[in-house]
Amino acid sequence: MTNVTGSISRARMSDVAQAAGVSLVTVSRAVNSPNKLAAETLAVVRAAIERLGYVPNLTAGSLASSRSRIVAAVVPTISNPVFSETIESLTQTLAESGHQLLLGQSAYSAAQEAALVETFLGRRVDGLVLTGCNQSASLIARLKRAGLPVVQTWDLPDTASALIDMAVGFSNRDAGRLAARHLIGRGFRSLGFIGAEEERSRRRLDGFKSEAAKLGVRTVAAELIRPPAQMDQVGARLQQLVARQPDLDGVFCNNDLLATAVLFECHRMRRPVPKSLAVLGFGDQSVARAAAPQLSTIRIRRAEMGERAGQMLLTRLSGQMPEAQRIDLGFEIVLREST
Amino acid sequence: MTNVTGSISRARMSDVAQAAGVSLVTVSRAVNSPNKLAAETLAVVRAAIERLGYVPNLTAGSLASSRSRIVAAVVPTISNPVFSETIESLTQTLAESGHQLLLGQSAYSAAQEAALVETFLGRRVDGLVLTGCNQSASLIARLKRAGLPVVQTWDLPDTASALIDMAVGFSNRDAGRLAARHLIGRGFRSLGFIGAEEERSRRRLDGFKSEAAKLGVRTVAAELIRPPAQMDQVGARLQQLVARQPDLDGVFCNNDLLATAVLFECHRMRRPVPKSLAVLGFGDQSVARAAAPQLSTIRIRRAEMGERAGQMLLTRLSGQMPEAQRIDLGFEIVLREST
DNA sequence: GTGAAAGCGCTAACAC
DNA sequence: GTGTTAGCGCTTTCAC
């Protein structure tokens, strides 16, 4: 029965060994490398395990073998569906080879990220997945020294020194550039931007502005929402944008949910999309196809990002080197109705 | 530098002890209970720790103390934002007392849930958070025997035997009943239901149907979408509903994102909401306020659920009993424009 | 194919 | 306040 201390006596490996009439190592092998045992022995041991309800203590195993079969990941927040999809596919990829995920949320704070990494190192995790490439120089140095496999995701390091170990992502700046080319190419000249106030969003804004300028469009108003950027804050921001730039005719939103909120606000303002105002999303989430009008957006490979990150880690954990240390997953415009 | 094996030599506690000229325990105390040490000693030890770049091995600590400071949670998927918010607040609550979260995703499969629980027990996690209350009898028995603190969330057990240890949630069936009362009370008589094909959604449908019948409304058509229920599948389902029940005038959607997709489809069908079709959401996610028309919905306390689950666990881990073993967080109708 | 010995790096209990 | 002793429950050699 449940008790307050939360612990009951459990069978240990030595108990199983005794019950089965074999040595400790044999039980260990029955659990970890059954093919190294004679079929009969294996059967006897398994019966004993079953009978005693033995559950191997993975903590003790980790200590002895110095492999934890745990991978840690740090994301700003999983409430943003954009990150949760990457985490989901990462979890699944890792699960296939018996690894589990320890999850940390940094709330977009570098200090919290560093603190999380520190305890993850203390837990001797087998690998680490980070979000973004804007880690501090000291954290980068720390991780390089630690020597464990690390994958940076959701962006690509600009310089060789920003690459800790491995990376899988895409250039956020180039994605912003593509957004500007797309909107301007379709005839919209007075542009706005709505996004979260965080690193990757800012990089996209950078690219968006610089490409717009290059194409002769200098009026780009931006509204940055402090994370978590919720949909119900978007209406007011769009109003701001229009107030600042009355001839606004195109908005780039930093995820499809924000873009959807803009769609609704346009509906309220009786401004037909895209005739009166074009809306470009980001991410190609499922809402983009469901929306009316359907959202044009920039597709990125969120699930693939998690999967590739997991594979790179697993490759390294098996002692090999992955084919590429830096994978650019790219992105593409999906033209629908809103632009 | 990074190496393929992923490990470099690291300082151990005994190295620090030697460097600081103290014993092992003193270093352990400097790390875990600094207030038990003389200020001078502490300073010396800390200097040594700093100098050697010592990172305590938490795995060894866990083994010795049999407390892992890890709590595991199983959710169907974190891609559903509805679960990720609970996980987020749980993570934060746990972090405040130095616990971390090991995350498992069951993909709505009972077998996967049981397998995850098994390895979590093997890791000797300090506590467990589960989604829903429909665990198999054998899993329930297993966990009761294991004797570790367990919190079931997102529903409330119907019977005493379905309660493993602690629970925080609400009655999904009653929430469905409330939805029916609300729609019928506002004059809608031909009802439909769109939700995911999973346990909690089904319970809401149960309640929805039975209350509707009680109030004299027998025509309730339901469309269940196999998880993950994506927004872009909703349009076709609404069409189905209308085909089956041409006079349909009210739809209850099992989360606000699905409801939003219905809103868009209504727009396409040129059926004004709520005049031609009423739409009731579930969850009160931020999209509900952003939508046009704004969504009426049933508010539940997702974040509070994670927080309370964390607190209950922490209370038990500190050796106390929580005030209540079973917390009903309830729910409420939020009347906006769509009904 | 199986076993014996020697740790993994820390904490708990008790002494001083 | 600080130190000594004795494990925590496994895996890893290496021997047979």
XYZ file of C-alpha atoms (C1' of nucleotides) in Angstrom:
710
model
C 0.000 0.000 0.000
C 0.953 3.593 -0.433
C 2.953 5.015 2.401
C 4.138 8.510 3.127
C 7.831 7.863 2.716
C 7.158 6.606 -0.766
C 9.434 3.618 -0.675
C 8.992 -0.065 -0.146
C 11.552 -2.815 -0.126
C 12.336 -4.009 -3.603
C 14.206 -6.972 -4.936
C 17.798 -6.356 -5.919
C 19.782 -8.063 -8.594
C 21.513 -10.223 -6.020
C 18.145 -11.500 -4.802
C 17.312 -12.574 -8.312
C 20.706 -14.228 -8.666
C 20.150 -16.199 -5.501
C 16.618 -17.197 -6.450
C 17.794 -18.347 -9.863
C 20.872 -20.052 -8.511
C 23.243 -18.064 -10.714
C 25.694 -15.253 -10.179
C 25.048 -11.550 -10.219
C 26.672 -11.029 -13.603
C 24.435 -13.591 -15.181
C 21.381 -11.667 -14.110
C 22.950 -8.483 -15.412
C 23.484 -10.189 -18.738
C 19.962 -11.549 -18.797
C 18.765 -7.986 -18.531
C 21.220 -6.195 -20.803
C 22.546 -8.688 -23.318
C 20.313 -11.764 -23.256
C 21.872 -13.156 -26.422
C 25.090 -13.797 -24.542
C 23.374 -16.371 -22.357
C 22.389 -19.974 -22.865
C 18.694 -20.237 -23.568
C 18.076 -22.339 -20.482
C 19.914 -20.031 -18.124
C 18.046 -17.107 -19.569
C 14.721 -18.786 -18.980
C 15.560 -19.580 -15.376
C 16.698 -16.041 -14.676
C 13.689 -14.517 -16.354
C 11.400 -16.683 -14.291
C 13.092 -15.476 -11.135
C 12.838 -11.859 -12.264
C 9.162 -12.335 -12.902
C 8.544 -14.086 -9.634
C 10.263 -11.451 -7.530
C 8.858 -8.542 -9.515
C 12.389 -7.321 -9.973
C 12.863 -3.893 -11.571
C 16.503 -3.128 -12.466
C 17.803 0.006 -10.812
C 18.875 2.145 -13.732
C 20.519 4.685 -11.467
C 22.961 2.101 -10.202
C 23.477 0.945 -13.749
C 24.205 4.461 -14.903
C 26.742 4.980 -12.175
C 28.567 1.791 -12.943
C 28.519 2.133 -16.691
C 28.648 5.928 -16.907
C 25.910 5.920 -19.492
C 22.607 7.317 -18.323
C 20.487 6.733 -21.417
C 19.077 10.151 -20.730
C 19.252 13.053 -23.139
C 18.375 16.518 -21.947
C 16.752 19.251 -23.976
C 16.362 22.926 -23.248
C 13.592 24.880 -24.956
C 12.330 28.355 -24.121
C 8.857 26.970 -23.426
C 6.845 24.014 -24.597
C 3.678 26.075 -24.542
C 4.738 27.369 -27.890
C 3.531 24.601 -30.190
C 6.372 25.369 -32.486
C 8.864 23.896 -30.012
C 6.655 21.121 -28.759
C 6.562 19.449 -32.164
C 10.332 19.318 -32.296
C 10.439 17.900 -28.788
C 7.823 15.342 -29.667
C 9.760 13.919 -32.580
C 12.996 14.079 -30.616
C 11.406 12.086 -27.793
C 10.205 9.468 -30.237
C 13.516 9.129 -32.011
C 15.317 8.708 -28.715
C 12.725 6.264 -27.381
C 13.438 3.907 -30.254
C 16.878 3.275 -28.835
C 15.889 3.290 -25.201
C 16.793 6.856 -24.335
C 14.567 9.198 -22.424
C 14.214 12.920 -22.343
C 14.854 15.240 -19.460
C 13.138 18.492 -20.259
C 14.204 21.976 -19.254
C 12.467 25.243 -19.958
C 14.522 28.416 -19.995
C 11.696 30.945 -20.401
C 13.952 32.677 -22.946
C 16.509 33.423 -20.243
C 20.186 32.760 -20.885
C 20.880 32.498 -17.170
C 18.249 29.837 -16.732
C 19.551 27.979 -19.731
C 23.033 27.923 -18.261
C 21.724 26.785 -14.881
C 19.779 23.961 -16.482
C 22.779 22.852 -18.488
C 24.805 22.761 -15.311
C 22.481 20.354 -13.550
C 22.155 18.282 -16.688
C 25.900 17.913 -16.740
C 25.699 16.914 -13.096
C 23.275 14.188 -14.026
C 25.779 12.995 -16.585
C 23.232 13.030 -19.379
C 24.419 11.269 -22.519
C 23.644 14.211 -24.757
C 22.144 17.651 -24.923
C 19.793 19.454 -27.289
C 19.672 23.227 -27.181
C 17.378 25.738 -28.819
C 19.059 28.437 -30.851
C 22.688 29.343 -31.311
C 23.019 32.421 -29.150
C 24.551 30.764 -26.124
C 27.061 32.839 -24.201
C 30.751 32.350 -24.937
C 31.266 30.891 -21.486
C 28.505 28.327 -21.909
C 29.898 27.355 -25.289
C 33.344 26.917 -23.820
C 31.930 24.942 -20.908
C 30.148 22.528 -23.207
C 33.081 22.101 -25.530
C 35.211 21.160 -22.559
C 32.560 18.811 -21.209
C 32.919 16.890 -24.435
C 29.444 15.443 -24.560
C 27.419 15.399 -27.775
C 25.431 18.618 -28.136
C 23.010 19.623 -30.876
C 21.934 23.198 -31.407
C 18.574 23.535 -33.136
C 16.219 26.113 -34.594
C 18.975 28.231 -36.033
C 22.395 27.840 -37.565
C 25.575 29.332 -36.111
C 26.922 32.267 -38.104
C 30.502 31.630 -37.156
C 32.560 28.545 -36.495
C 33.016 29.589 -32.867
C 29.278 29.611 -32.241
C 29.016 25.953 -33.186
C 29.342 23.922 -30.013
C 29.371 20.503 -31.561
C 26.538 19.819 -34.005
C 23.625 21.831 -35.335
C 20.415 21.249 -37.234
C 18.229 24.158 -38.237
C 17.868 26.864 -40.794
C 18.866 30.466 -41.229
C 16.271 32.632 -39.533
C 17.721 35.697 -41.172
C 17.356 34.209 -44.638
C 13.800 33.185 -43.816
C 13.065 36.834 -43.028
C 14.634 37.828 -46.331
C 12.453 35.382 -48.205
C 9.362 36.816 -46.519
C 10.247 40.307 -47.727
C 10.931 39.114 -51.268
C 7.635 37.291 -51.321
C 5.491 40.169 -50.106
C 7.196 42.778 -52.248
C 7.161 40.446 -55.217
C 3.399 40.232 -54.920
C 3.076 43.981 -54.955
C 2.854 44.934 -51.306
C 4.952 47.964 -50.446
C 4.177 49.095 -46.947
C 5.189 46.318 -44.640
C 4.772 45.401 -41.006
C 6.091 42.701 -38.715
C 4.579 41.056 -35.653
C 6.611 38.638 -33.619
C 7.829 37.618 -30.215
C 10.607 39.571 -28.589
C 13.230 36.883 -28.752
C 16.403 36.034 -30.576
C 15.193 34.022 -33.543
C 12.255 36.287 -34.200
C 14.619 39.248 -34.127
C 16.882 37.603 -36.670
C 13.978 37.089 -39.002
C 13.064 40.732 -38.552
C 16.635 41.672 -39.393
C 16.555 39.742 -42.621
C 13.073 41.004 -43.408
C 14.085 44.636 -43.025
C 17.380 44.414 -44.858
C 15.904 42.603 -47.835
C 13.006 45.053 -47.962
C 15.440 47.954 -47.972
C 17.412 46.289 -50.716
C 14.245 46.083 -52.775
C 13.460 49.736 -52.186
C 10.922 49.361 -49.385
C 12.049 51.378 -46.392
C 8.875 51.507 -44.363
C 8.832 48.476 -42.124
C 7.127 48.833 -38.769
C 7.654 46.118 -36.225
C 5.737 45.098 -33.127
C 7.552 42.779 -30.788
C 5.490 41.022 -28.137
C 7.163 39.915 -24.967
C 6.978 36.117 -24.708
C 4.793 34.233 -24.249
C 3.212 35.917 -27.258
C -0.457 35.063 -26.955
C -2.967 35.396 -29.732
C -5.222 37.711 -27.787
C -2.505 40.361 -27.706
C -2.207 40.537 -31.459
C -5.259 42.641 -32.268
C -3.945 45.642 -30.381
C -0.546 45.277 -32.018
C -2.038 45.293 -35.470
C -3.914 48.477 -34.577
C -0.589 49.973 -33.495
C 0.976 49.025 -36.773
C -1.846 50.648 -38.734
C -1.670 53.775 -36.578
C 2.055 54.093 -37.174
C 1.829 53.274 -40.841
C -1.644 54.032 -42.221
C -0.952 52.690 -45.698
C 0.159 49.294 -44.338
C -0.631 46.616 -46.894
C 1.375 43.573 -45.842
C 2.210 41.937 -42.511
C 4.713 39.193 -41.775
C 3.803 37.293 -38.615
C 6.295 35.157 -36.835
C 4.108 32.164 -36.452
C 0.879 30.974 -37.972
C -1.065 31.382 -34.764
C -0.176 35.075 -34.612
C -1.056 35.335 -38.292
C -4.418 33.745 -37.572
C -5.078 36.343 -34.919
C -4.288 39.017 -37.514
C -6.769 37.384 -39.874
C -9.472 37.679 -37.235
C -8.596 41.283 -36.507
C -8.788 42.082 -40.226
C -12.215 40.518 -40.245
C -13.227 42.849 -37.427
C -11.748 45.844 -39.206
C -13.555 44.794 -42.362
C -10.321 44.744 -44.261
C -10.412 41.874 -46.759
C -7.308 39.697 -46.888
C -5.271 39.927 -49.039
C -6.977 42.690 -51.004
C -6.691 45.316 -48.318
C -3.978 43.691 -46.227
C -1.767 40.724 -47.007
C -0.825 38.338 -44.199
C 2.167 36.017 -44.326
C 2.589 33.422 -41.601
C 5.511 31.352 -40.458
C 5.801 27.663 -39.700
C 3.064 26.073 -41.796
C 1.187 24.799 -38.780
C -2.088 23.026 -39.371
C -4.058 26.214 -38.764
C -2.593 27.669 -41.952
C -4.603 25.296 -44.144
C -7.689 25.502 -41.959
C -7.875 29.292 -41.933
C -10.133 31.340 -44.185
C -8.552 32.709 -46.216
C -5.898 30.010 -46.095
C -2.585 31.364 -44.885
C 0.424 31.785 -47.083
C 3.348 30.888 -44.894
C 6.962 29.814 -44.692
C 7.244 26.113 -44.138
C 9.949 24.805 -41.864
C 10.611 21.201 -40.900
C 9.946 21.207 -37.172
C 9.419 17.496 -36.733
C 12.371 16.626 -38.926
C 14.504 18.934 -36.815
C 13.788 16.890 -33.701
C 14.304 13.640 -35.534
C 17.621 14.669 -37.042
C 18.821 16.051 -33.727
C 18.016 12.721 -32.112
C 19.752 10.777 -34.863
C 22.893 12.872 -34.669
C 23.041 12.301 -30.938
C 22.488 8.569 -31.299
C 25.145 8.317 -33.973
C 27.646 9.949 -31.664
C 26.582 7.830 -28.737
C 27.301 4.754 -30.787
C 30.846 6.030 -31.198
C 30.589 7.203 -34.785
C 30.708 10.656 -36.320
C 27.579 11.917 -38.105
C 28.020 12.635 -41.800
C 27.433 16.329 -41.301
C 27.981 18.405 -38.176
C 25.766 21.175 -39.421
C 22.512 20.438 -41.211
C 20.596 23.160 -42.975
C 16.976 22.064 -43.249
C 15.997 25.178 -45.159
C 12.456 26.476 -45.580
C 10.096 27.346 -48.390
C 7.253 29.651 -49.221
C 3.830 28.052 -49.303
C 1.572 30.235 -51.398
C -2.062 30.103 -50.353
C -4.740 32.773 -50.246
C -3.618 35.372 -47.742
C -0.946 37.033 -49.883
C 37.977 19.481 -27.097
C 35.104 17.409 -28.266
C 35.853 13.765 -28.726
C 33.847 10.942 -30.150
C 33.482 8.960 -26.974
C 31.924 11.968 -25.365
C 33.736 11.796 -22.069
C 36.675 13.546 -20.517
C 38.224 13.099 -17.136
C 36.402 15.070 -14.481
C 37.205 15.954 -10.938
C 35.578 13.827 -8.299
C 34.523 14.821 -4.830
C 37.593 13.212 -3.356
C 39.818 15.357 -5.556
C 38.135 18.439 -4.205
C 38.528 17.140 -0.662
C 42.216 16.629 -1.180
C 42.708 20.013 -2.815
C 40.863 21.730 0.003
C 42.553 19.683 2.692
C 39.296 18.417 4.139
C 37.410 15.145 4.139
C 34.949 13.896 1.596
C 31.879 14.532 3.729
C 32.834 18.118 4.195
C 32.755 18.621 0.465
C 29.429 16.829 0.316
C 28.102 19.198 2.948
C 29.500 22.218 1.176
C 27.432 21.176 -1.815
C 24.241 19.987 -0.148
C 23.923 21.729 3.206
C 26.379 24.633 3.285
C 24.813 26.068 6.428
C 26.163 23.133 8.421
C 29.711 24.255 7.757
C 31.931 26.895 9.272
C 32.137 29.902 6.997
C 35.888 29.525 6.547
C 35.746 25.852 5.673
C 32.980 26.552 3.218
C 35.022 29.240 1.518
C 38.027 26.978 1.192
C 35.977 24.138 -0.246
C 34.154 26.398 -2.642
C 37.422 27.777 -3.890
C 38.649 24.262 -4.562
C 35.425 23.363 -6.328
C 35.780 26.426 -8.496
C 39.439 25.783 -9.223
C 38.918 22.191 -10.280
C 35.711 22.888 -12.164
C 34.054 20.212 -10.100
C 30.507 19.195 -11.060
C 28.849 16.917 -8.500
C 27.725 13.612 -9.928
C 24.012 13.549 -9.207
C 23.705 9.948 -10.332
C 26.036 8.811 -7.598
C 24.189 11.037 -5.170
C 20.856 9.547 -6.174
C 22.118 6.042 -5.714
C 23.494 6.765 -2.285
C 20.551 8.766 -1.032
C 17.816 6.999 -2.978
C 16.316 10.310 -3.947
C 16.680 11.196 -7.609
C 15.114 14.639 -7.601
C 13.480 13.590 -10.822
C 9.753 13.460 -11.387
C 8.375 11.740 -14.453
C 5.267 12.690 -16.362
C 3.367 10.813 -19.014
C 1.170 12.734 -21.438
C -0.423 11.476 -24.646
C 1.486 14.084 -26.643
C 2.903 17.492 -25.976
C 1.974 18.630 -29.455
C -1.473 19.212 -28.099
C -1.103 22.642 -26.494
C -3.665 21.662 -23.954
C -1.204 19.269 -22.305
C 1.876 21.355 -22.814
C 0.551 24.137 -20.601
C 0.054 21.731 -17.745
C 3.529 20.339 -18.264
C 4.981 23.813 -18.352
C 3.569 24.812 -14.993
C 4.461 21.444 -13.527
C 8.058 21.854 -14.669
C 8.228 25.282 -13.086
C 6.739 24.210 -9.795
C 9.171 21.324 -9.576
C 12.124 23.462 -10.571
C 11.561 25.732 -7.595
C 12.564 22.905 -5.315
C 15.300 21.499 -7.482
C 13.399 18.729 -9.178
C 13.493 18.037 -12.867
C 11.073 16.479 -15.262
C 11.516 13.319 -17.254
C 8.956 13.391 -20.029
C 7.195 10.461 -21.616
C 4.689 10.484 -24.447
C 2.248 7.624 -24.730
C 0.606 8.584 -28.036
C -2.708 7.688 -26.374
C -1.613 4.052 -26.041
C -2.115 2.257 -22.742
C 0.658 -0.189 -23.556
C 3.130 2.612 -24.140
C 2.052 4.302 -20.957
C 2.688 1.122 -18.991
C 6.083 0.636 -20.627
C 7.098 4.191 -19.806
C 5.994 3.832 -16.220
C 8.090 0.686 -15.967
C 11.309 2.401 -16.981
C 10.492 5.387 -14.804
C 10.198 3.043 -11.859
C 13.538 1.587 -12.889
C 15.037 5.043 -12.710
C 13.659 5.371 -9.219
C 11.958 8.661 -9.981
C 10.714 10.446 -6.877
C 7.201 10.844 -8.222
C 4.958 10.342 -11.181
C 2.339 12.417 -12.970
C -0.130 10.657 -15.231
C -2.723 11.956 -17.656
C -6.241 10.698 -17.167
C -7.670 8.082 -14.864
C -8.238 5.182 -17.205
C -5.137 3.208 -16.370
C -5.486 -0.562 -16.485
C -6.166 -2.395 -13.260
C -2.748 -4.020 -13.418
C -0.946 -0.699 -13.805
C -2.921 0.734 -10.910
C -2.024 -2.234 -8.742
C 1.607 -1.998 -9.810
C 1.832 1.649 -8.821
C 0.040 1.187 -5.537
C 2.553 -1.504 -4.648
C 5.469 0.645 -5.766
C 4.398 3.129 -3.146
C 5.736 6.240 -4.797
C 3.715 9.450 -4.970
C 1.535 9.481 -8.079
C -0.810 12.189 -9.319
C -3.478 11.533 -11.912
C -4.495 14.636 -13.842
C -7.003 15.845 -16.425
C -9.843 13.785 -15.044
C -11.132 12.509 -11.737
C -11.500 8.832 -10.880
C -15.114 7.667 -10.750
C -14.477 4.997 -8.168
C -12.160 4.695 -5.209
C -10.319 1.845 -6.887
C -9.387 4.011 -9.884
C -7.556 6.453 -7.629
C -3.942 5.390 -7.510
C -2.738 7.857 -4.944
C -3.663 11.482 -5.639
C -5.615 13.251 -8.353
C -6.152 16.769 -9.592
C -8.565 17.451 -12.411
C -12.207 17.873 -13.181
C -15.104 15.749 -14.321
C -15.011 15.538 -18.089
C -18.472 14.029 -18.119
C -19.903 16.947 -16.163
C -18.154 19.372 -18.485
C -19.957 17.705 -21.387
C -23.235 18.045 -19.510
C -22.636 21.732 -18.963
C -21.966 22.195 -22.676
C -25.331 20.639 -23.516
C -27.183 22.731 -20.940
C -25.541 25.867 -22.272
C -26.326 25.276 -25.933
C -29.876 24.101 -25.314
C -30.433 26.911 -22.850
C -29.561 29.393 -25.546
C -32.091 27.869 -27.882
C -30.070 25.513 -30.048
C -31.793 22.189 -30.579
C -29.923 20.191 -33.184
C -26.503 19.491 -31.795
C -23.212 18.161 -33.037
C -19.899 17.240 -31.444
C -16.369 17.292 -32.842
C -13.518 15.902 -30.802
C -10.542 13.633 -30.697
C -11.063 9.902 -30.456
C -9.688 9.494 -26.969
C -10.860 8.774 -23.461
C -11.463 12.225 -22.033
C -13.110 13.510 -25.172
C -15.368 10.483 -25.154
C -16.394 11.164 -21.584
C -17.346 14.695 -22.482
C -19.382 13.343 -25.375
C -21.107 10.956 -22.975
C -22.104 13.748 -20.672
C -23.068 15.958 -23.599
C -25.395 13.336 -25.062
C -26.999 12.263 -21.817
C -27.728 15.802 -20.685
C -29.080 16.685 -24.115
C -31.388 13.663 -23.978
C -32.529 14.677 -20.520
C -33.437 18.077 -21.876
C -35.384 16.572 -24.745
C -32.750 16.886 -27.475
C -32.124 13.483 -29.002
C -30.315 14.420 -32.171
C -26.617 14.593 -31.384
C -24.225 13.680 -34.151
C -20.599 13.157 -33.245
C -17.429 13.188 -35.305
C -14.399 11.713 -33.586
C -11.031 12.440 -35.139
C -8.207 10.025 -34.578
C -5.410 11.791 -32.688
C -3.518 13.902 -33.374
C -6.631 15.870 -34.273
C -5.344 18.593 -36.544
C -7.229 21.729 -37.451
C -7.107 21.048 -41.160
C -9.204 17.921 -40.720
C -12.079 19.769 -39.115
C -13.683 21.309 -42.201
C -14.526 17.932 -43.700
C -15.892 16.726 -40.367
C -18.208 19.692 -40.094
C -19.474 18.944 -43.589
C -20.156 15.384 -42.470
C -22.097 16.634 -39.507
C -24.223 18.893 -41.689
C -24.820 16.088 -44.171
C -25.979 13.767 -41.421
C -28.041 16.377 -39.674
C -29.088 19.146 -42.068
C -30.794 21.269 -39.421
C -27.640 21.345 -37.237
C -27.567 24.591 -35.298
C -25.029 24.048 -32.521
C -21.598 22.370 -32.338
C -19.538 21.546 -29.261
C -15.845 21.270 -30.108
C -13.453 19.577 -27.794
C -10.833 22.242 -27.836
C -10.701 25.851 -28.904
C -8.412 25.151 -31.823
C -10.918 22.730 -33.326
C -13.634 25.294 -32.640
C -11.593 27.912 -34.458
C -11.346 25.648 -37.459
C -15.140 25.316 -37.368
C -15.400 29.099 -37.298
C -13.332 29.301 -40.474
C -15.369 26.606 -42.168
C -18.572 28.471 -41.279
C -17.068 31.532 -42.875
C -16.470 29.523 -46.020
C -19.988 28.123 -45.949
C -21.314 31.647 -45.392
C -23.098 30.541 -42.281
C -22.929 33.349 -39.718
C -21.958 32.341 -36.197
C -23.934 32.082 -33.994
C -27.004 33.072 -36.002
C -26.883 30.126 -38.371
C -24.638 27.850 -36.324
C -23.483 28.185 -32.728
C -19.968 27.078 -31.827
C -18.888 26.210 -28.304
C -15.222 25.602 -27.611
C -13.374 23.945 -24.788
C -10.373 25.049 -22.783
C -10.441 28.825 -23.035
C -7.147 28.989 -24.862
C -5.926 32.375 -26.001
C -7.377 31.867 -29.470
C -10.872 32.008 -27.958
C -10.578 35.713 -27.206
C -8.721 36.476 -30.414
C -11.249 34.822 -32.711
C -13.960 36.661 -34.611
C -16.552 36.099 -33.426
C -15.009 35.496 -30.020
C -15.512 31.936 -28.893
C -17.766 30.940 -26.071
C -15.981 28.132 -24.337
C -15.592 26.079 -21.192
C -12.724 27.319 -19.109
C -10.540 24.818 -17.318
C -7.490 25.510 -15.171
C -4.712 23.875 -17.148
C -1.809 25.712 -15.613
C -3.185 25.365 -12.113
C -3.522 21.653 -12.721
C 0.224 21.330 -13.307
C 1.035 23.534 -10.375
C -1.204 21.665 -7.961
C 0.091 18.327 -9.191
C 3.632 19.534 -8.525
C 2.737 20.821 -5.091
C 1.033 17.592 -4.083
C 4.094 15.670 -5.123
C 6.439 17.991 -3.276
C 4.327 17.823 -0.155
C 4.549 14.065 -0.183
C 8.251 14.127 -0.902
C 8.756 16.244 2.168
C 7.130 13.475 4.175
C 3.768 15.129 4.731
C 0.316 14.287 3.477
C -1.418 16.811 1.205
C -4.634 18.290 2.585
C -6.705 16.634 -0.113
C -5.932 13.537 -2.131
C -8.406 14.416 -4.806
C -8.760 17.981 -6.035
C -11.632 19.000 -8.258
C -10.609 22.125 -10.141
C -13.983 22.419 -11.844
C -14.714 24.428 -14.983
C -17.002 27.204 -16.048
C -18.784 28.536 -19.077
C -17.300 31.652 -20.623
C -19.984 33.329 -22.646
C -18.666 35.274 -25.622
C -20.045 35.756 -29.101
C -20.143 32.363 -30.769
C -23.171 30.981 -28.926
C 28.864 -19.498 -21.348
C 29.572 -18.215 -16.545
C 31.694 -16.267 -12.299
C 34.799 -13.429 -8.790
C 36.673 -9.224 -7.689
C 36.876 -4.398 -7.940
C 34.981 -0.431 -8.398
C 31.415 3.779 -10.205
C 31.069 8.634 -6.843
C 28.486 9.721 -3.648
C 25.517 9.978 1.225
C 24.010 8.153 5.931
C 24.923 7.052 10.382
C 27.508 7.540 13.843
C 31.621 8.934 16.202
C 34.674 12.519 17.913
C 31.930 21.347 13.029
C 34.272 17.651 11.040
C 35.756 12.854 9.993
C 35.329 7.564 9.616
C 33.077 3.617 8.072
C 30.021 1.238 5.342
C 27.299 0.830 1.891
C 23.695 2.342 -2.462
C 22.964 -1.701 -6.769
C 24.804 -2.183 -10.497
C 28.728 -3.059 -14.644
C 33.354 -4.051 -15.919
C 37.287 -6.330 -16.438
C 39.485 -10.715 -16.532
C 39.705 -15.467 -15.412
C 38.046 -20.099 -16.173
